[in-house]
Every structure is written in C-alpha cells, then in structure tokens.
XYZ file of C-alpha atoms in Angstrom:
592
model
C 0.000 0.000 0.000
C 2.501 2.426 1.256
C 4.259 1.816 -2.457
C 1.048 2.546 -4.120
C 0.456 5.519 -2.383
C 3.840 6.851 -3.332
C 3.353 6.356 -6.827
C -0.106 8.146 -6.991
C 1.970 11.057 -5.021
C 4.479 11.111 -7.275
C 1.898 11.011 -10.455
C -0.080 13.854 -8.672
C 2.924 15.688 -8.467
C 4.296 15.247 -11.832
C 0.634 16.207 -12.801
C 0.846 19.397 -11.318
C 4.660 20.210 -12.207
C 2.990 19.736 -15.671
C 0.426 22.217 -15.045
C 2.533 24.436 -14.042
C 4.954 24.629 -16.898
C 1.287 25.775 -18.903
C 0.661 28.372 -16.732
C 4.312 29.743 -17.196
C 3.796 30.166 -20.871
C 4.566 33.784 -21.999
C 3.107 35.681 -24.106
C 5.579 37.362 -25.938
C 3.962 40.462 -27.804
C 6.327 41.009 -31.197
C 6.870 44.531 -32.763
C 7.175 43.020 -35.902
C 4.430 41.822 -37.936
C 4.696 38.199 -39.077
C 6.087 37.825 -42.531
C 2.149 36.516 -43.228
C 1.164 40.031 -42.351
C 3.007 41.858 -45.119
C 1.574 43.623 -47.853
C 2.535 41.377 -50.426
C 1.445 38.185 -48.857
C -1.344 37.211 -49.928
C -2.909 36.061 -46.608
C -2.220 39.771 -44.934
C -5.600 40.124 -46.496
C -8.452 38.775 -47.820
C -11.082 40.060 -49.676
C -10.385 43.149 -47.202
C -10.444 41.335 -44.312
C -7.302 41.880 -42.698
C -5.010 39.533 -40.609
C -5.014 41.771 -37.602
C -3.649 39.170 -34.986
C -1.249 36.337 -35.276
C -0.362 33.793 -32.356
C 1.933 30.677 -32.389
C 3.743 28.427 -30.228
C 6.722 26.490 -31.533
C 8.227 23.981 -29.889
C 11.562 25.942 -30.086
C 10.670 28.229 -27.827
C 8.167 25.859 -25.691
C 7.910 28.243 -23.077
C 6.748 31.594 -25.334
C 3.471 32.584 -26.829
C 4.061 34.361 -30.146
C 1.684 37.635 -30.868
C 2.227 39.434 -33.979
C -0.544 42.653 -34.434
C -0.660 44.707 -37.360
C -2.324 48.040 -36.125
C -4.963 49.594 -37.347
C -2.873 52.837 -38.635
C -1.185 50.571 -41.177
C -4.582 48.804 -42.046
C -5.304 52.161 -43.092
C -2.070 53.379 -44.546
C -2.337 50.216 -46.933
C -5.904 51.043 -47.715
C -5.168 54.422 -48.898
C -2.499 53.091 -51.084
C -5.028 50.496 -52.629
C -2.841 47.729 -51.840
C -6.119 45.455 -51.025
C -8.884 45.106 -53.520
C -12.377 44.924 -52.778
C -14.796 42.369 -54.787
C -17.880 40.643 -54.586
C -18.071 36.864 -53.705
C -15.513 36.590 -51.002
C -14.964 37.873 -48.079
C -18.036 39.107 -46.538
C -19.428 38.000 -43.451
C -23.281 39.725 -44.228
C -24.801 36.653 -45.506
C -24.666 33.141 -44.067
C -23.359 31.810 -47.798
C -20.662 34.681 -47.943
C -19.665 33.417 -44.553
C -19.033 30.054 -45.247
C -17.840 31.066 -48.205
C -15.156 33.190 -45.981
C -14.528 30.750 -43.781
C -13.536 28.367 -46.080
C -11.118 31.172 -48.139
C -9.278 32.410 -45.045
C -8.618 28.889 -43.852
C -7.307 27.742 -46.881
C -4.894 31.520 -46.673
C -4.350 30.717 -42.942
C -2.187 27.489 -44.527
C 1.155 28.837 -44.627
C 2.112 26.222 -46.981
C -0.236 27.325 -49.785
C 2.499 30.329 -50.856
C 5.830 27.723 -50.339
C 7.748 26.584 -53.524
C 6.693 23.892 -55.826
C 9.320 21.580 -55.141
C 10.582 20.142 -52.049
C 14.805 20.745 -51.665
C 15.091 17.164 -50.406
C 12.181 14.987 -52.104
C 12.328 17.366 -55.687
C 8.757 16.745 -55.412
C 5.850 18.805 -55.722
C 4.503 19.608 -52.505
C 0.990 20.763 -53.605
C -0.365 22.335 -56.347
C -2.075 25.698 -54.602
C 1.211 27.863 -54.802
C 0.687 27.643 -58.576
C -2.319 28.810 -58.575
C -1.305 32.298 -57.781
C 1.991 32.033 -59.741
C -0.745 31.401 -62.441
C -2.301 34.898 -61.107
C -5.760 33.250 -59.977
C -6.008 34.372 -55.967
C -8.733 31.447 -55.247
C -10.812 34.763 -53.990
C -11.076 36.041 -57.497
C -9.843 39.641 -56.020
C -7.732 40.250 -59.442
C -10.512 38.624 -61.763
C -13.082 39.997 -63.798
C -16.169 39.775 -62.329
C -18.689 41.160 -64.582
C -21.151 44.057 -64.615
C -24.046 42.000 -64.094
C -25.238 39.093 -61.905
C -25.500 36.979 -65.317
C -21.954 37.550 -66.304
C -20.572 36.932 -62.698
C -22.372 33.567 -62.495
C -20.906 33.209 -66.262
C -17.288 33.953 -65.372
C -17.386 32.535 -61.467
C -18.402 29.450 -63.930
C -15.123 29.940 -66.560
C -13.364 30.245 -63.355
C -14.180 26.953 -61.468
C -13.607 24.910 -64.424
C -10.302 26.466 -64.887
C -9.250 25.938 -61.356
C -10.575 22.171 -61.312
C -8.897 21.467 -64.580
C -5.596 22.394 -63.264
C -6.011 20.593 -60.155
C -7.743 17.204 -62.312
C -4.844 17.591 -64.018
C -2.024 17.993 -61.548
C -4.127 14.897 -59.583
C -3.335 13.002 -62.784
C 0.032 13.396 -63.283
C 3.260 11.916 -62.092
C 3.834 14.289 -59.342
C 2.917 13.663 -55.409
C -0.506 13.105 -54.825
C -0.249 13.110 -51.038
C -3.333 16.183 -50.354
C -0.824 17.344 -47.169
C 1.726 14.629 -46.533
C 3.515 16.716 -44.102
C 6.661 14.113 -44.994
C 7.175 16.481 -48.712
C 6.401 20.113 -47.163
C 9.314 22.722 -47.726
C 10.759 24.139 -44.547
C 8.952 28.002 -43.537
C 9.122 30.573 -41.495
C 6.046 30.378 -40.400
C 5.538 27.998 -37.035
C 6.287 24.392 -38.127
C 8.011 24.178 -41.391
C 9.716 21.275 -40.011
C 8.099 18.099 -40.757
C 8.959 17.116 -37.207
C 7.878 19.802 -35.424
C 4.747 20.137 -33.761
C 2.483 23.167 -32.428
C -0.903 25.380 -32.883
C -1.475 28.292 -34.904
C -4.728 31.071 -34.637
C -5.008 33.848 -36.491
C -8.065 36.739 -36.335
C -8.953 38.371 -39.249
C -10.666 41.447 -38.815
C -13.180 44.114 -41.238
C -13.735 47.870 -41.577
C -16.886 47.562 -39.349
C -15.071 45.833 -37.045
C -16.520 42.098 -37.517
C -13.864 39.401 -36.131
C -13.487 35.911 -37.535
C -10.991 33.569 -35.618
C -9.293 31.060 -37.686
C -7.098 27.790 -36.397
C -4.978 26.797 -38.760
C -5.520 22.330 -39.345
C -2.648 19.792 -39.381
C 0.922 21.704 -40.968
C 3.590 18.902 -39.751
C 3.977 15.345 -38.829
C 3.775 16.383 -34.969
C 0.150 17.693 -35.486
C -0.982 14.154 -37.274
C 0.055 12.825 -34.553
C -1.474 14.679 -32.292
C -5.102 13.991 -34.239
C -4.057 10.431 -33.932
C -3.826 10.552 -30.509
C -7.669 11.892 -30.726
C -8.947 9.330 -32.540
C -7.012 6.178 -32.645
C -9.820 4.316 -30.917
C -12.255 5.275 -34.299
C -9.444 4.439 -36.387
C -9.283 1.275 -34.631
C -12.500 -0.137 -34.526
C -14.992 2.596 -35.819
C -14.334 4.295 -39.133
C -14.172 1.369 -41.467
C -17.894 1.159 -40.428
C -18.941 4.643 -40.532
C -17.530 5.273 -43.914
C -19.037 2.097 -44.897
C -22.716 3.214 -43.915
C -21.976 6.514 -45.286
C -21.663 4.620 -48.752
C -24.636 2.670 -48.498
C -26.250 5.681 -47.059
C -25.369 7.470 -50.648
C -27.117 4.399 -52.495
C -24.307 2.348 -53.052
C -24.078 -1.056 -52.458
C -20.882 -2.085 -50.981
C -19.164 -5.240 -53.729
C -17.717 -8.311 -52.116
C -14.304 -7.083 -52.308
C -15.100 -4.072 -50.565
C -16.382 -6.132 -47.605
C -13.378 -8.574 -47.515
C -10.960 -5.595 -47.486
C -10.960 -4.978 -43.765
C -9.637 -9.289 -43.223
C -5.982 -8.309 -43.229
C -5.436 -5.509 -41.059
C -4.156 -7.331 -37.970
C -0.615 -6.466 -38.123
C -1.039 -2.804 -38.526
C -4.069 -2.598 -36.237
C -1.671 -4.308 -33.602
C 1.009 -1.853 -34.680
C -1.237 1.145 -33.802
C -2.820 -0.195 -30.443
C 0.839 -0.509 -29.079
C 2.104 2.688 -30.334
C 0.197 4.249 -27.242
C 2.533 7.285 -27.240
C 1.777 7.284 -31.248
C 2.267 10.875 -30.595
C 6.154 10.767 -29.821
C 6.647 7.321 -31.200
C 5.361 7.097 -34.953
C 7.529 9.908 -35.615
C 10.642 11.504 -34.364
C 8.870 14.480 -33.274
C 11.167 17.292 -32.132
C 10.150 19.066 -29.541
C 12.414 20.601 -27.029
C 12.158 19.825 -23.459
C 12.374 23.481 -21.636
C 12.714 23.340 -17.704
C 10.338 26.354 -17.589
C 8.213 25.729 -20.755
C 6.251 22.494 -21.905
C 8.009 19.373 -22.600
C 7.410 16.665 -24.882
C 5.623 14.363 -22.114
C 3.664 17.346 -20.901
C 2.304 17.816 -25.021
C 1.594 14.036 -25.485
C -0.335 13.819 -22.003
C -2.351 17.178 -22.726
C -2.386 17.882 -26.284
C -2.761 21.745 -27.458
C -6.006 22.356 -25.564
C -4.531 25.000 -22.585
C -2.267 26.608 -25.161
C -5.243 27.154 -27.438
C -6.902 28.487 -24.293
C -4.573 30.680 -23.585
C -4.643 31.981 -27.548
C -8.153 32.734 -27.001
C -7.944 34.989 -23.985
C -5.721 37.135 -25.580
C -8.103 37.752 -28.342
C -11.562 37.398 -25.691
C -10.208 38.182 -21.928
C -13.127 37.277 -19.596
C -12.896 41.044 -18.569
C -14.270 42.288 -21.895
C -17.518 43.533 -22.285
C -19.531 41.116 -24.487
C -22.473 43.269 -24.788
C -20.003 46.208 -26.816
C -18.119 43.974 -28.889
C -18.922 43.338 -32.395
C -19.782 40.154 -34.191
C -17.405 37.651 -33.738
C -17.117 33.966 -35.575
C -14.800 30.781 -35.637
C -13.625 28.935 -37.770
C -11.140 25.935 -38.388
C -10.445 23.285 -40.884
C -9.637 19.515 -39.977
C -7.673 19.655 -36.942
C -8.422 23.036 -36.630
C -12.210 22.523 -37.019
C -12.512 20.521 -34.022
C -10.649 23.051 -32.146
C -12.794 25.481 -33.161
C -15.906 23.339 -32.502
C -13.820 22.751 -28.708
C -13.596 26.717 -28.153
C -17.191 27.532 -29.303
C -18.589 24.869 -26.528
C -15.766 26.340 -24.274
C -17.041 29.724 -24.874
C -20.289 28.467 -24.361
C -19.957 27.379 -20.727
C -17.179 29.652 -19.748
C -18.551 32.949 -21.015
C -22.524 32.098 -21.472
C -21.813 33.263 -25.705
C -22.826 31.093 -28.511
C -20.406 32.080 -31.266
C -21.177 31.271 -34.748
C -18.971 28.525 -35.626
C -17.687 27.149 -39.253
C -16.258 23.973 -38.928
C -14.872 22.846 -42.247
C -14.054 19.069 -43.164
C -13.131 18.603 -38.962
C -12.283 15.724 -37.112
C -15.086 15.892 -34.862
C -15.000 15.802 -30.795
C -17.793 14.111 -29.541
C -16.639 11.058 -28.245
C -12.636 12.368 -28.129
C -14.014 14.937 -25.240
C -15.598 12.574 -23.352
C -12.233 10.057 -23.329
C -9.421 12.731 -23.715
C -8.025 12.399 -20.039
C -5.421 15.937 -19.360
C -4.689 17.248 -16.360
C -5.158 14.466 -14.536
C -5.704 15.067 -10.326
C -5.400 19.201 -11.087
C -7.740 21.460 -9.833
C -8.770 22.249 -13.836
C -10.623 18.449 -13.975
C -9.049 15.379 -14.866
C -11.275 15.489 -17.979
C -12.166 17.566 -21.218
C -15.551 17.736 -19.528
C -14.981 20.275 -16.909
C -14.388 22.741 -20.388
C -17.244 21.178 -22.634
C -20.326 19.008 -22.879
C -20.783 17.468 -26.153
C -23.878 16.002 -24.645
C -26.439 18.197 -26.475
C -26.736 19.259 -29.741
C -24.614 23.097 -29.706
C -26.749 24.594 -32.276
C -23.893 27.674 -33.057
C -21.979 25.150 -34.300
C -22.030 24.040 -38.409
C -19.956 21.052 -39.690
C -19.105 20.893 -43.438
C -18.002 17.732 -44.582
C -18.290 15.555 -47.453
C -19.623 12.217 -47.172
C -16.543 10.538 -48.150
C -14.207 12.241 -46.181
C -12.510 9.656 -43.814
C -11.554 12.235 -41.363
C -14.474 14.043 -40.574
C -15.698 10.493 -40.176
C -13.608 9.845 -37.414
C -15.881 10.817 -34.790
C -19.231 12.904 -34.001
C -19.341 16.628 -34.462
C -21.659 18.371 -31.772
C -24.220 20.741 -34.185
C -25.467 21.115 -37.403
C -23.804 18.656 -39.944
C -24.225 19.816 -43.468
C -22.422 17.231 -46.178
C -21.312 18.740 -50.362
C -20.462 17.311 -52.752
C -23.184 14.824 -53.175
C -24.759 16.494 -56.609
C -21.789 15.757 -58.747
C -20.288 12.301 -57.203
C -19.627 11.295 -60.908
C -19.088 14.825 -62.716
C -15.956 13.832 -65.231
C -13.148 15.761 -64.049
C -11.671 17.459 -67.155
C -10.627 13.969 -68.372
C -9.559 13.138 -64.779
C -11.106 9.688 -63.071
C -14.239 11.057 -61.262
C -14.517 10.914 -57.578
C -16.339 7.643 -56.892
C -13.154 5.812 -59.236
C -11.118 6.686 -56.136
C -13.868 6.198 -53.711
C -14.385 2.573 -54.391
C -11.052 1.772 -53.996
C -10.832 2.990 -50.548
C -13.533 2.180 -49.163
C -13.416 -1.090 -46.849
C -10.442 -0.991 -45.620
C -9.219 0.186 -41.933
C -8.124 3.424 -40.547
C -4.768 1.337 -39.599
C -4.766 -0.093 -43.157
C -5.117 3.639 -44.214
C -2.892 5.442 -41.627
C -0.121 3.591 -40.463
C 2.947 4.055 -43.380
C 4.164 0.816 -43.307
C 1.560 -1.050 -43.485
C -0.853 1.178 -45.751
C -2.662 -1.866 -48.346
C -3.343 0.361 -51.080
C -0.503 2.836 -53.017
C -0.417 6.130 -51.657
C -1.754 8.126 -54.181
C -5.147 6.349 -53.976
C -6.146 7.457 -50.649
C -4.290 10.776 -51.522
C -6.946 11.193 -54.378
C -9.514 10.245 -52.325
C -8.693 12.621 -49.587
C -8.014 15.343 -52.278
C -11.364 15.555 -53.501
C -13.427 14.770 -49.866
C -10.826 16.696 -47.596
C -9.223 18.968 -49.492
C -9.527 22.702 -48.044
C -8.424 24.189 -51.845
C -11.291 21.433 -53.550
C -13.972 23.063 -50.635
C -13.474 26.618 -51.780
C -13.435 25.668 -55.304
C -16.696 24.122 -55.156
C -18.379 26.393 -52.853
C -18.277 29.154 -55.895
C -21.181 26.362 -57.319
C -24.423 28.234 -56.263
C -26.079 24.532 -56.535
C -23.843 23.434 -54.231
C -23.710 26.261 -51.324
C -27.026 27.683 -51.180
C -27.806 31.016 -50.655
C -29.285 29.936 -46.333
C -25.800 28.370 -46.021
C -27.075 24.690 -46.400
C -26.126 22.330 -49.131
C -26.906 19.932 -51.812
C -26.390 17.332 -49.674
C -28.382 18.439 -46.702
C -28.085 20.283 -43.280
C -29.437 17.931 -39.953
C -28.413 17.681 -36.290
C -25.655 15.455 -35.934
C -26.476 12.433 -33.988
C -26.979 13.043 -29.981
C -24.970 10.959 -28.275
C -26.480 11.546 -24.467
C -24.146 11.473 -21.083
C -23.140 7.879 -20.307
C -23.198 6.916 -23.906
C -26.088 4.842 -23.065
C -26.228 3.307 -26.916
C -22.131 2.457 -26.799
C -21.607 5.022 -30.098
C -18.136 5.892 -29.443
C -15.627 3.673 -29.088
C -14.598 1.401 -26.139
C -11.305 1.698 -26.326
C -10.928 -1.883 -24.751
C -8.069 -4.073 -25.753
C -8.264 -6.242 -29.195
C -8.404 -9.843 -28.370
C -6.460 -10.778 -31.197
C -4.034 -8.195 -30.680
C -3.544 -9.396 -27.004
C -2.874 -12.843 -28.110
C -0.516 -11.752 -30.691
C 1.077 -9.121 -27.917
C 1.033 -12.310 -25.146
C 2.863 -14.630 -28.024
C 5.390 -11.870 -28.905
C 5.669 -11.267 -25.137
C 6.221 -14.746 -24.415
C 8.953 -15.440 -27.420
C 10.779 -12.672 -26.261
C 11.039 -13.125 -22.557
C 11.994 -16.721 -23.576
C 14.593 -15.336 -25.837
C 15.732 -12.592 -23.511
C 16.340 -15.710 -20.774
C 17.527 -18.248 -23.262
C 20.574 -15.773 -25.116
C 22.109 -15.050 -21.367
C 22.217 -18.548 -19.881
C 23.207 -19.780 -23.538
C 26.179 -17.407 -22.831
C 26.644 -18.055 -19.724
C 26.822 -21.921 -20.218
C 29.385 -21.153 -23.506
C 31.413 -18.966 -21.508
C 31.409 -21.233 -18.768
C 32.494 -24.237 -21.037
C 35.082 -22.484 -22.891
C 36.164 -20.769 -19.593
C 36.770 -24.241 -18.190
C 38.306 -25.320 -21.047
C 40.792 -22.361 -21.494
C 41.555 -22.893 -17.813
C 42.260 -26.562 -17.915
C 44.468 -26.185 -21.230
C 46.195 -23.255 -19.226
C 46.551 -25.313 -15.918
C 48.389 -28.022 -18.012
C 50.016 -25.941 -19.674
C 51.862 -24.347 -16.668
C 51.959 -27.614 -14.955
C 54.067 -28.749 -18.024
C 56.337 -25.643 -18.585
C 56.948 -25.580 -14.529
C 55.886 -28.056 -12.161
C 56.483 -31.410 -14.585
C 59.964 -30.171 -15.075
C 60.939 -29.957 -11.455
C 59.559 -33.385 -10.551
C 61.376 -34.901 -13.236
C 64.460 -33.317 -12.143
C 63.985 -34.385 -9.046
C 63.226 -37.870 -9.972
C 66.496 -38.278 -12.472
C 68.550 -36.421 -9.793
C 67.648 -39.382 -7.140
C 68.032 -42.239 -9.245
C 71.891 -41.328 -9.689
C 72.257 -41.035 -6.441
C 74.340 -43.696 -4.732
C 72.422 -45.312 -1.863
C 74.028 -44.801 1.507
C 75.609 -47.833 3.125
C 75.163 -48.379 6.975
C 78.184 -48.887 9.312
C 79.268 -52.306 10.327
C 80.331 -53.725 13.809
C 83.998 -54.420 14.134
C-alpha cells in the first residue's frame, strides 16, 4: 500500500509540475508583424479582411506565446495606397453563404504552406499544387478577376473560373507528381511555425473588417507532430470505428458495398496491432522534435495534454473574460480539420465559460464528440481530470455548423456536436476534365481500416489512392473551389447534400456510439505470443552465454593449468626424480 500511495503522489505531483509549466507560458507580444502580415502576402488580407492578430507556439521556444498585431494605422495606410482590392463573392461576413464562403477562403490563406515553392529541396517533389495557382495569377478569392457588370456575367465567369481551377487541379491529380493532399513528410521548410516536418504546435489567427466584424481562424494539421497529435484523438475510431462509418456513409449514398469491398478490412491485424501498441503514437510514430524546456512544456507534458490550454490561452488574448460582451462586435470561428474541431472545442468552451454562442464554421473537422468525453489531461489538477470540466458534447450546440463531405474519412472519425451539413453529393460522378471522377477513387478505398489507411508501413493500397480520395473529400483548396457552385452552397448556407443535427450521443453513452477503447483480443494474443517469445529469448541468449562462456572458460583454464603444470611443475619433478636415481644409496656402518 505504502508503495502505491507513493506512486499516486508522485503522479499527482508530476501532474501538477505539468500544469505548471502551462501556466508559465509567456506571451511574448512582437513589434514586428509576421512575414504573413506583409503587404505582399497574400494572406495579410483577404477580400479586405485583414489579418489583424497572429499567435503561435513552436516547440523551439516551448515556453513563449508568439503575438504578432498589425495596427490599425497601417490597415489604413495600406488602404489608402489600394494595396487590397475589394470584390464581390468573397470575403463578406453579411450573408450566411458569404460566410461560409469566408470561412472556407481564409482557412485555406491561414495554410502557410499554400504560398511555399513547388518543389521540395530534399524529395524534388511537388509539394501541392495551390502555390501555382497564384503564380498562375488566380487568388482562389477572385480579387484580381473579372467579375462582370451584371449578376449573369458573374455567375458566367465565377463558372469559366471553377472549371479552370478544377482542370488544373484534375490535371495535376493526374500526373506523375505527389498526390499526397498534405503529406507533411514532402512540405518545404517556412518561417512560419512548423516548417519542419517534425515539429509540432498550434497556430490562430483573427482576421478582422472595416466595421469591425472578427473571424478567428485555427490553422488544421501543418507537420507530422500535429498528425500525430489527431491520432492521438482518434485512434480508438481508427481502430475499430471508421471502417464502419464510412461504410454506412456509402450505403447511405445508395451504393451497395461489392464483395471485395467487404473482404478488405480481413488483413489488417498487423497494422491494427502496430497502432494499439504505439500508445505514445504521438512521440513514437515519428521523431517528433520538440524541445524539453525546464520552464516551458516538454514533450511528455504535449503528449499527455495535447494543445487544448495553449489554445486556451490563444483565445484569452483575443476574448479576456474582462471584456464587455455586450459592446463587442460580431465575432465567428472557424477551423479546418484539426483546426475545425478546435474550433468546434472553443465555441462549446465559450459556451460554458462565457454564457456566448459564437457562430462557428467547422470545415471538413475531425469531430470531438466522443474524443471529449475520453481525452483524459490534467489528470488530479484542480482544472478536472477530464475535457468535460471545459465542454459538454452532450447536447446538440446549435452555433456550431460542420461541413463535410460524405466521403471524407476524417471528418468520419468521430461525431461533431451541431449542425452537420455534407457537399459534394450532386456531382459524385461529374468527369473531371478527363480526370477519373470521384467515386473511381472512392471505391477503392472504401473497406479498408483506418490502420490499413494510416499507419505508413503497413498502408494496403498505393499512396496516391487514398491521396486522391482525400483530395477531392478533404481537401480545403477542392472546398473553396466548389463552394463558388451556387447549386452546391445555397444562398441559407445549407447544401446539396443536406443540413441535420448530428447524432446526440447523451451522457453515459447509453447506446455504446463511441468507441470502447478496450483491448483487441487478437491483438492481445498476438502481444502475449510476442511477449512470451521474447522473454523466452531474452532468458535463453544469457544462460546460452553463460553456459558457452562457462564451457570455454573451463576449457581455457584446464588447457592453461596443463600448460603451466608442463612448462613448470612437470619439469621440477622430473628433475627431481632423475637427480635421485643417480644417487648412490648410503651404506650403513658395520660392527667391528
């Protein structure tokens, strides 16, 4: 007892040490605006929305939060020099289409990625295709386009213009180059947070209007660290889970799964197995560099906690709890994959914390229903030991708007916590300018496991097939693209596919929705034989040793005893031997 209350003490302690190193984070308010923030970055601004705030941690400097500001005299100063231009279609935030619309444009600008070079220095392979986009002079929000006098030639040329964007893209899908949608593995380094593929970290930006309107983006996965970290979320869907839910989506979309399809899922065991142990996947599937700081975060403290206090901490500095709610102006979030459940996270946050409902865009996100309720941080703190004490995905949070498409494995992952509305599902089999439509890429996809699909070396299909599939379901460039399709994103905000409540999943889970997270059977019996075979061979190799090296030992001894009985001992007896034989015996006096 006494050594299992020692080890609780010195968990609680470590706990709080942890805890501590969060609430020593700095924010470090720069002079400098961030090289996003420039004038001729293309992300300083969008559709005249400006990038007002910037804030990022990097592992680097664990211990610092980063604030860049660009002040509103230079907002001006640039606006009086024209340097932003001003069009219709994106960004406004007066409509609920133009703010989805929005959304989606500023987090696919919030990407810092999106304006690298073509070619990674160490792969010589193209990273992704959106930096040639505005090479080709196309900005995705049409600002140097012509638009048209008239709402007939704008629909005409908005038209001309999403063919010629999904042409390029159909045709740079098609090609020989990398068809990896974000493999964080082929990204060029930046200066912006974590160029490095190993690096990990969070990134939020607030983009801000002329009236005043706010819209708070969080950047999605950037670097191997931060897939990581989403595997962390969700391995328990990717484990037992998605395979299903993607399959029901299919059927849902009147498809009838072949027998192939269903025997896909019969092989997985090795790299299901391979993720279930990996239960620091976080640290472990990848060499992820983050720096342990004595006064900052450290890598255990990141894989135990995730991002959630420094995204807290982000927040605050853009909503303190001592600002008056009822005088600010209208204020919305936004995020995409990663980043959309964190945004989906803060809005519930906000919810509790603050009593505000925020308007909430979450595009193509990993959703947090079932991740809340299991994510354990903080553990015997005064915060909780649970993502509970922050949120309660046990009612529908009706500020809250998913967009996803019905094929997208990721957003499939788990439960969002509001309004789902799904895309995409009009044009399922619209030829892609001589590209393979989307269902060619589908099919072969779907069936298999999340481990099957997300674990490198034991991925069952080529790359590039789940890379097209995730291209056209996932893809953050592909949403904004076909958003511009009035058909598609209607005019309320909803879409061809439909807007509903997401499924309720009550406290207690009393319908077992999310995943157990209990132990594989299988895998335990494979893990108990491995175990087994390699205590055995742990024991076996040192007494095998032992018993050679105490043969040979023996043996080199005995050779080496005889050896010096030979050269020394032998040659003395002899002597003595020969030396006595010549000896004349002694004869014994006689009487006279």
């Amino acid at each position: 007892m006494k050594v299992i209350f020692l080890f609780s003490l010195l968990c609680l302690l470590n706990s709080c040490s942890a805890l501590e190193a969060f609430r020593r984070l700095q924010v470090v308010k720069n002079e400098d605006m961030h090289p996003m923030q420039a004038e001729d970055h293309p992300a300083s601004s969008v559709g005249g929305l400006r990038l007002s705030k910037l804030y990022h941690w990097h592992p680097d400097e664990p211990s610092l939060l980063q604030e860049h500001v660009m002040e509103e005299d230079e907002y001006r100063r640039r606006l009086e020099l024209g340097v932003y231009n001003f069009t219709e279609g994106c960004c406004s935030l007066k409509t609920e289409r133009e703010r989805v619309r929005t959304a989606a444009a500023l987090n696919f600008h919030f990407y810092p990625y999106a304006y690298d070079e073509l070619f990674d220095d160490d792969s010589g392979e193209v990273a992704w295709g959106k930096a040639e986009i505005y090479e080709k002079g196309d900005a995705l929000d049409r600002t140097n386009g012509k638009l048209g006098a008239t709402a007939e030639e704008r629909a005409k040329n908005a038209e001309l213009y999403q063919k010629k964007q999904q042409s390029f893209m159909a045709s740079f899908l098609t090609s020989d180059a990398l068809t990896e949608e974000w493999d964080p593995r082929h990204y060029p380094e930046d200066t912006f947070n974590e160029g490095s593929s190993t690096a990990t970290g969070v990134a939020m930006g607030v983009y801000e209007s002329s009236d005043g309107e706010k819209m708070i983006v969080f950047r999605g996965s950037y670097s191997t660290g931060d897939f990581d970290n989403i595997v962390k979320w969700i391995k328990d869907w990717i484990l037992d889970r998605m395979e299903q839910r993607v399959k029901d989506s299919y059927t849902d979309m009147g498809y009838e799964l072949t027998d192939e399809q269903k025997a896909r899922s019969g092989g997985d065991v090795q790299s299901r197995c391979a993720l279930r142990a990996g239960t620091t996947v976080f640290t472990q599937l990848h060499n992820t560099d983050l720096a342990n700081n004595a006064d900052g975060i450290t890598k255990e403290d990141i894989k135990r906690y995730g991002y959630w206090p420094i995204t807290k901490m982000m927040v605050r500095q853009v909503l303190p709890t001592s600002r008056s709610i009822s005088s600010e102006g209208p204020t919305y979030i936004t995020g995409h994959s990663q980043g959309g459940a964190r945004a989906s996270l803060v809005s519930m946050w906000l919810e509790k914390e603050d009593n505000v409902k925020y308007r909430t865009y979450a595009m193509s996100p990993v959703g947090v229903s079932c991740f809340s309720r299991k994510l354990s941080f903080l553990p015997g703190s005064t915060e909780g030991e649970n993502l509970l004490h922050d949120v309660d995905p046990t009612y529908i949070h009706d500020q809250i708007v998913s967009y996803y498409h019905p094929f997208d494995f990721y957003a499939l992952m788990d439960y969002q916590v509001g309004t789902v509305c799904k895309y995409g599902t009009s044009r399922l089999h619209t030829d892609l300018e001589g590209g393979s439509d989307l269902m060619h890429w589908v099919d072969k996809t779907v069936g298999y496991t999340g481990p099957e699909l997300m674990v490198d070396m034991f991925q069952t299909i080529p790359a590039d097939v789940f890379g097209k599939t995730r291209f056209w379901t996932h893809s953050i460039l592909w949403m904004n693209i076909i958003f511009e399709n009035a058909t598609i994103l209607l005019p309320d905000g909803t879409t061809d596919g439909g807007c509903s409540n997401e499924v309720l999943i009550p406290e207690g889970d009393p319908d077992k929705l999310c995943p157990e997270g209990d132990s594989d059977a299988t895998c335990n019996a494979l893990f108990l034989g491995v175990g087994v075979f390699l205590f055995a061979l742990i024991v076996a190799v040192p007494l095998c040793c032992c018993a050679c090296t105490h043969t040979c030992c023996f043996k080199r001894d005995k050779k080496d005893n005889m050896t010096i009985y030979e050269r020394t001992v032998r040659p003395k007896v002899e002597k003595t031997v020969r030396e006595m034989t010549r000896r004349e015996p002694k004869v014994a006096p006689t009487e006279g």
